[in-house]
Amino acid sequence: MRDRQVSPGARRAREFQAFVAGAAGRLLHAATLLTAEAPDDNPRARRLLAVSLAHTYAYWDQLHGDDPYDRTRQYLAIRFAREAWHRHGGGLGRGRRRPAGRLGGLTPQERLILVLRLYEGVAEEQAAALLGLPVERVRTICDRATATLLHPPAEPSRPVAEPKAATS
C-alpha cells in the first residue's frame, strides 16, 4: 500500500521536472535574446534561467493554479532588469559595452520590452505593469526597438589613414 502513495515532495519534484522539460528551451531562448549572447555561447542567459527556475521551484507549492511558465518568465524579466540596472550604472539605458548579435544594438530595456512583447506575446498592459512603466512608454520603446532592428543605424565610417609621403 505504501508503494502507491507518493510523498508530496516526490510529486512536487516530478511536476517541476515535467515543467522544466517542457519550458526550459523556450525560456533559455528568451534569456539568450535578453542578454544578446550567441545561442551556443550564452553563460549569462543560462545563469539567468537557472536562478529563475530555482525561484519558481522555491515557490512551486504557492502557485495555486498560476501558470508556472508565466511566473518564471516574470522573474526572468525582473532579474534581467535588476542585473542590467546594476551592470549599467543605475539604469536600463545605454551601457558602456555592447553585446554582439542582432539585438546587441538595443539597450537592455529595449531588448526586455521587445522580447516580452514580440517573442513572448505579453500584452502591453502586462509588460507595463511588470516593469512599472506607463503603457504608452512601453509602446514607444517597443516601436523604437522594432524600428532600430528593421533599419539599423549606419556604422560610423572610420577615416582611412593616408600613406605617408616619402622624404628625400
XYZ file of N, CA and C in Angstrom:
504
model
N 0.826 -1.190 0.000
C 0.000 0.000 0.000
C 0.868 1.251 0.000
N 2.008 1.216 0.679
C 2.875 2.391 0.757
C 3.470 2.735 -0.599
N 3.655 1.727 -1.484
C 4.250 1.991 -2.788
C 3.348 2.878 -3.645
N 2.073 2.792 -3.448
C 1.143 3.583 -4.253
C 1.055 5.024 -3.787
N 1.385 5.279 -2.565
C 1.329 6.641 -2.051
C 2.628 7.356 -2.423
N 2.451 8.516 -2.985
C 3.610 9.301 -3.390
C 3.734 10.466 -2.422
N 4.926 10.677 -1.930
C 5.115 11.788 -0.993
C 4.926 13.105 -1.728
N 4.473 14.119 -1.009
C 4.287 15.428 -1.644
C 5.585 15.972 -2.250
N 6.701 15.699 -1.611
C 7.982 16.170 -2.147
C 8.329 15.509 -3.465
N 8.058 14.213 -3.571
C 8.348 13.490 -4.815
C 7.413 13.951 -5.937
N 6.151 14.180 -5.596
C 5.196 14.665 -6.600
C 5.593 16.055 -7.081
N 5.976 16.886 -6.131
C 6.417 18.245 -6.449
C 7.622 18.210 -7.392
N 8.582 17.342 -7.083
C 9.787 17.219 -7.907
C 9.440 16.734 -9.310
N 8.538 15.756 -9.422
C 8.132 15.249 -10.734
C 7.401 16.309 -11.542
N 6.494 17.040 -10.887
C 5.763 18.111 -11.582
C 6.727 19.177 -12.086
N 7.686 19.543 -11.238
C 8.644 20.568 -11.637
C 9.532 20.072 -12.772
N 9.970 18.818 -12.710
C 10.789 18.256 -13.787
C 10.031 18.262 -15.105
N 8.757 17.927 -15.053
C 7.943 17.952 -16.269
C 7.819 19.377 -16.809
N 7.650 20.328 -15.919
C 7.586 21.737 -16.339
C 8.887 22.155 -17.000
N 10.012 21.841 -16.375
C 11.320 22.230 -16.922
C 11.553 21.556 -18.273
N 11.191 20.284 -18.386
C 11.368 19.579 -19.652
C 10.594 20.259 -20.781
N 9.434 20.781 -20.469
C 8.619 21.416 -21.492
C 8.927 22.878 -21.744
N 9.427 23.592 -20.750
C 9.556 25.042 -20.865
C 10.985 25.567 -20.925
N 11.949 24.779 -20.526
C 13.319 25.290 -20.401
C 13.895 25.777 -21.723
N 13.605 25.104 -22.807
C 14.140 25.518 -24.106
C 13.670 26.903 -24.517
N 12.390 27.123 -24.405
C 11.844 28.435 -24.773
C 12.331 29.521 -23.811
N 12.375 29.213 -22.526
C 12.859 30.191 -21.549
C 14.336 30.505 -21.760
N 15.131 29.499 -22.123
C 16.547 29.750 -22.401
C 16.690 30.630 -23.633
N 15.869 30.391 -24.629
C 15.923 31.232 -25.834
C 15.555 32.682 -25.485
N 14.542 32.868 -24.665
C 14.163 34.222 -24.230
C 15.301 34.870 -23.455
N 15.930 34.121 -22.563
C 17.046 34.662 -21.780
C 18.216 35.011 -22.698
N 18.464 34.192 -23.705
C 19.544 34.459 -24.656
C 19.244 35.715 -25.462
N 18.003 35.909 -25.830
C 17.626 37.145 -26.524
C 17.831 38.352 -25.619
N 17.468 38.213 -24.352
C 17.627 39.324 -23.415
C 19.095 39.713 -23.252
N 19.949 38.716 -23.097
C 21.364 39.008 -22.865
C 22.108 39.315 -24.162
N 21.478 39.062 -25.299
C 22.058 39.292 -26.630
C 23.350 38.494 -26.809
N 23.374 37.307 -26.233
C 24.523 36.422 -26.399
C 24.269 35.486 -27.578
N 25.324 34.882 -28.052
C 25.188 33.893 -29.115
C 24.494 32.654 -28.540
N 23.627 32.010 -29.317
C 22.907 30.834 -28.798
C 23.821 29.706 -28.320
N 24.995 29.570 -28.911
C 25.896 28.493 -28.498
C 26.933 28.941 -27.469
N 26.896 30.202 -27.079
C 27.809 30.733 -26.065
C 27.036 31.743 -25.215
N 26.249 31.242 -24.264
C 25.332 32.097 -23.517
C 25.385 31.862 -22.006
N 26.529 32.063 -21.379
C 26.620 31.794 -19.934
C 25.739 32.707 -19.091
N 25.601 33.980 -19.456
C 24.730 34.878 -18.686
C 23.281 34.427 -18.789
N 22.856 34.034 -19.976
C 21.475 33.575 -20.166
C 21.214 32.301 -19.363
N 22.165 31.383 -19.358
C 22.000 30.143 -18.603
C 21.927 30.411 -17.101
N 22.767 31.344 -16.622
C 22.713 31.718 -15.199
C 21.363 32.351 -14.864
N 20.908 33.237 -15.731
C 19.623 33.908 -15.541
C 18.486 32.885 -15.491
N 18.522 31.923 -16.385
C 17.495 30.883 -16.397
C 17.570 30.018 -15.148
N 18.777 29.640 -14.742
C 18.927 28.787 -13.553
C 18.373 29.477 -12.312
N 18.661 30.752 -12.153
C 18.151 31.500 -10.997
C 16.628 31.592 -11.060
N 16.092 31.822 -12.251
C 14.636 31.935 -12.407
C 13.937 30.610 -12.123
N 14.515 29.517 -12.600
C 13.923 28.204 -12.328
C 14.035 27.847 -10.845
N 15.134 28.196 -10.225
C 15.283 27.939 -8.785
C 14.229 28.720 -8.001
N 13.986 29.939 -8.409
C 12.963 30.760 -7.749
C 11.584 30.125 -7.926
N 11.282 29.684 -9.128
C 9.993 29.037 -9.385
C 9.849 27.774 -8.544
N 10.908 26.981 -8.463
C 10.845 25.756 -7.663
C 10.612 26.074 -6.183
N 11.260 27.119 -5.708
C 11.101 27.503 -4.302
C 9.656 27.884 -3.988
N 8.962 28.447 -4.961
C 7.579 28.885 -4.749
C 6.565 27.971 -5.435
N 6.984 26.775 -5.828
C 6.133 25.861 -6.574
C 4.815 25.568 -5.856
N 4.880 25.319 -4.567
C 3.664 24.981 -3.813
C 2.735 26.173 -3.637
N 3.235 27.376 -3.846
C 2.426 28.580 -3.660
C 1.818 29.092 -4.960
N 1.998 28.362 -6.050
C 1.457 28.812 -7.340
C -0.071 28.780 -7.350
N -0.668 27.791 -6.706
C -2.132 27.691 -6.573
C -2.861 27.989 -7.884
N -2.524 27.254 -8.923
C -3.224 27.411 -10.190
C -2.615 28.447 -11.120
N -1.666 29.236 -10.649
C -0.990 30.180 -11.543
C -0.135 29.395 -12.531
N 0.099 29.990 -13.670
C 0.905 29.368 -14.708
C 2.386 29.439 -14.316
N 3.050 28.311 -14.130
C 4.463 28.360 -13.735
C 5.347 29.003 -14.808
N 4.974 28.843 -16.082
C 5.753 29.472 -17.157
C 5.683 30.991 -17.029
N 4.489 31.490 -16.809
C 4.305 32.938 -16.665
C 5.083 33.467 -15.470
N 5.022 32.761 -14.357
C 5.760 33.192 -13.160
C 7.264 33.163 -13.391
N 7.758 32.137 -14.069
C 9.194 32.041 -14.344
C 9.619 33.149 -15.300
N 8.807 33.404 -16.321
C 9.110 34.477 -17.276
C 9.129 35.829 -16.575
N 8.183 36.066 -15.685
C 8.156 37.326 -14.938
C 9.425 37.490 -14.104
N 9.821 36.438 -13.416
C 11.019 36.531 -12.592
C 12.261 36.696 -13.462
N 12.286 36.028 -14.596
C 13.390 36.160 -15.537
C 13.526 37.613 -15.984
N 12.408 38.246 -16.316
C 12.420 39.643 -16.754
C 12.865 40.574 -15.627
N 12.337 40.345 -14.439
C 12.697 41.194 -13.295
C 14.173 41.026 -12.962
N 14.638 39.804 -12.985
C 16.041 39.536 -12.676
C 16.962 40.163 -13.724
N 16.570 40.066 -14.996
C 17.366 40.690 -16.060
C 17.404 42.203 -15.877
N 16.249 42.798 -15.590
C 16.194 44.251 -15.399
C 17.068 44.669 -14.218
N 17.013 43.926 -13.142
C 17.831 44.240 -11.959
C 19.319 44.119 -12.287
N 19.687 43.072 -12.997
C 21.085 42.872 -13.381
C 21.545 44.000 -14.310
N 20.711 44.368 -15.263
C 21.064 45.448 -16.187
C 21.193 46.763 -15.436
N 20.347 46.967 -14.451
C 20.397 48.169 -13.637
C 21.758 48.291 -12.946
N 22.196 47.200 -12.341
C 23.484 47.209 -11.639
C 24.668 47.248 -12.593
N 24.557 46.538 -13.688
C 25.647 46.452 -14.648
C 25.878 47.771 -15.376
N 24.826 48.507 -15.628
C 24.937 49.722 -16.432
C 24.819 50.985 -15.593
N 25.183 50.892 -14.346
C 25.284 52.078 -13.513
C 23.994 52.796 -13.224
N 22.959 52.074 -12.856
C 21.743 52.731 -12.401
C 20.680 52.903 -13.455
N 20.703 52.120 -14.483
C 19.630 52.250 -15.446
C 19.662 51.170 -16.502
N 18.569 51.084 -17.217
C 18.463 50.138 -18.311
C 18.838 50.819 -19.624
N 19.402 51.986 -19.546
C 19.751 52.732 -20.749
C 20.993 52.199 -21.414
N 21.597 53.017 -22.196
C 22.762 52.619 -22.977
C 23.945 52.301 -22.072
N 24.499 51.139 -22.242
C 25.632 50.707 -21.443
C 26.955 51.017 -22.126
N 28.011 50.762 -21.447
C 29.343 51.027 -21.983
C 29.710 50.013 -23.052
N 29.485 48.726 -22.786
C 29.868 47.659 -23.696
C 28.629 47.109 -24.369
N 28.691 46.956 -25.670
C 27.558 46.441 -26.429
C 27.710 44.950 -26.667
N 26.675 44.165 -26.378
C 26.739 42.756 -26.726
C 26.697 42.597 -28.246
N 27.240 41.517 -28.717
C 27.223 41.246 -30.151
C 25.857 40.703 -30.539
N 25.653 40.551 -31.818
C 24.418 39.950 -32.294
C 23.398 40.982 -32.726
N 22.349 40.490 -33.320
C 21.301 41.339 -33.891
C 20.671 42.253 -32.845
N 20.406 41.740 -31.645
C 19.778 42.542 -30.604
C 20.796 43.341 -29.788
N 22.072 43.157 -30.067
C 23.119 43.855 -29.332
C 23.087 45.360 -29.509
N 22.494 45.838 -30.590
C 22.396 47.280 -30.834
C 21.308 47.952 -30.027
N 20.517 47.166 -29.307
C 19.433 47.720 -28.497
C 19.900 47.885 -27.054
N 19.268 48.789 -26.344
C 19.546 48.928 -24.919
C 18.930 47.726 -24.195
N 19.379 47.432 -22.987
C 18.759 46.326 -22.237
C 17.243 46.513 -22.083
N 16.798 47.748 -21.851
C 15.363 47.995 -21.702
C 14.623 47.716 -23.005
N 15.195 48.122 -24.120
C 14.562 47.849 -25.414
C 14.498 46.346 -25.668
N 15.586 45.636 -25.370
C 15.580 44.181 -25.545
C 14.525 43.529 -24.667
N 14.443 43.969 -23.418
C 13.481 43.389 -22.480
C 12.053 43.573 -22.982
N 11.720 44.770 -23.372
C 10.351 45.039 -23.835
C 10.076 44.326 -25.148
N 11.049 44.311 -26.053
C 10.863 43.636 -27.329
C 10.658 42.138 -27.132
N 11.447 41.521 -26.267
C 11.313 40.084 -26.017
C 9.960 39.784 -25.357
N 9.586 40.586 -24.380
C 8.287 40.361 -23.729
C 7.140 40.525 -24.714
N 7.168 41.597 -25.464
C 6.046 41.900 -26.353
C 6.006 41.001 -27.593
N 7.118 40.900 -28.307
C 7.079 40.215 -29.598
C 7.409 38.723 -29.516
N 8.382 38.351 -28.711
C 8.739 36.933 -28.630
C 7.790 36.179 -27.704
N 7.510 36.761 -26.553
C 6.664 36.090 -25.569
C 5.176 36.408 -25.727
N 4.836 37.449 -26.470
C 3.432 37.779 -26.690
C 2.729 38.369 -25.483
N 3.478 39.020 -24.602
C 2.894 39.637 -23.410
C 2.201 40.930 -23.836
N 0.994 41.153 -23.358
C 0.243 42.363 -23.692
C 0.959 43.602 -23.157
N 0.754 44.727 -23.832
C 1.386 45.981 -23.400
C 1.078 46.298 -21.951
N -0.162 46.093 -21.559
C -0.580 46.407 -20.195
C 0.158 45.539 -19.178
N 0.317 44.251 -19.508
C 1.030 43.345 -18.605
C 2.508 43.713 -18.520
N 3.115 44.004 -19.658
C 4.532 44.390 -19.668
C 4.735 45.677 -18.878
N 3.825 46.626 -19.062
C 3.924 47.898 -18.338
C 3.802 47.673 -16.835
N 2.856 46.839 -16.427
C 2.679 46.563 -15.001
C 3.893 45.843 -14.429
N 4.434 44.888 -15.168
C 5.595 44.138 -14.711
C 6.809 45.049 -14.523
N 6.985 45.996 -15.438
C 8.161 46.863 -15.408
C 7.930 48.177 -14.676
N 6.694 48.431 -14.272
C 6.401 49.674 -13.564
C 6.480 50.894 -14.463
N 6.081 50.728 -15.717
C 6.111 51.812 -16.694
C 4.703 52.093 -17.204
N 4.457 53.316 -17.683
C 3.168 53.588 -18.330
C 3.056 52.799 -19.639
N 1.844 52.455 -20.013
C 1.607 51.679 -21.235
C 2.160 52.417 -22.450
N 1.973 53.711 -22.517
C 2.478 54.493 -23.650
C 3.991 54.398 -23.762
N 4.685 54.366 -22.626
C 6.150 54.264 -22.635
C 6.577 52.915 -23.184
N 5.890 51.854 -22.783
C 6.197 50.513 -23.294
C 5.970 50.484 -24.799
N 4.877 51.063 -25.270
C 4.573 51.099 -26.698
C 5.663 51.862 -27.463
N 6.072 53.008 -26.921
C 7.087 53.828 -27.579
C 8.422 53.095 -27.653
N 8.818 52.479 -26.549
C 10.099 51.751 -26.522
C 10.064 50.571 -27.486
N 8.956 49.849 -27.519
C 8.820 48.712 -28.424
C 8.888 49.175 -29.876
N 8.198 50.257 -30.197
C 8.233 50.802 -31.560
C 9.640 51.234 -31.947
N 10.337 51.906 -31.030
C 11.692 52.369 -31.314
C 12.635 51.182 -31.522
N 12.509 50.163 -30.670
C 13.367 48.982 -30.796
C 13.097 48.254 -32.111
N 11.837 48.137 -32.485
C 11.486 47.486 -33.743
C 12.055 48.265 -34.924
N 11.924 49.585 -34.880
C 12.474 50.421 -35.950
C 13.989 50.280 -36.036
N 14.643 50.200 -34.891
C 16.104 50.039 -34.881
C 16.504 48.705 -35.501
N 15.741 47.659 -35.238
C 16.056 46.354 -35.828
C 15.792 46.344 -37.333
N 14.722 46.985 -37.741
C 14.388 46.998 -39.168
C 15.298 47.917 -39.972
N 15.715 49.004 -39.350
C 16.562 49.992 -40.022
C 17.719 50.356 -39.102
N 18.717 49.465 -39.005
C 19.821 49.731 -38.076
C 20.571 51.001 -38.463
N 21.077 51.715 -37.455
C 21.846 52.918 -37.757
C 23.114 52.548 -38.524
N 23.521 53.427 -39.394
C 24.727 53.181 -40.184
C 25.943 53.200 -39.274
N 26.858 52.299 -39.548
C 28.110 52.267 -38.791
C 28.899 53.522 -39.106
N 29.457 54.177 -38.096
C 30.266 55.354 -38.392
C 31.508 54.930 -39.165
N 31.760 55.656 -40.226
C 32.918 55.294 -41.043
C 34.191 55.779 -40.366
N 35.196 54.945 -40.458
C 36.481 55.286 -39.860
C 37.340 55.954 -40.922
N 38.044 56.995 -40.541
C 38.896 57.637 -41.533
C 40.019 56.699 -41.965
N 40.269 56.719 -43.252
C 41.331 55.876 -43.795
C 42.638 56.628 -43.642
N 43.611 55.937 -43.121
C 44.925 56.582 -42.928
C 45.566 56.813 -44.279
N 46.005 58.024 -44.485
C 46.658 58.337 -45.757
C 48.101 57.893 -45.688
N 48.598 57.400 -46.829
C 50.003 56.967 -46.826
C 50.926 58.160 -46.620
N 51.997 57.902 -45.912
C 52.963 58.969 -45.645
C 53.751 59.257 -46.911
N 54.022 60.532 -47.109
C 54.817 60.930 -48.273
C 56.261 60.547 -48.051
N 56.898 60.079 -49.099
C 58.298 59.686 -48.995
C 59.167 60.933 -48.875
N 60.111 60.920 -47.984
C 61.006 62.067 -47.811
C 62.336 61.766 -48.483
N 62.889 62.762 -49.143
C 64.182 62.539 -49.777
C 65.272 63.270 -49.109
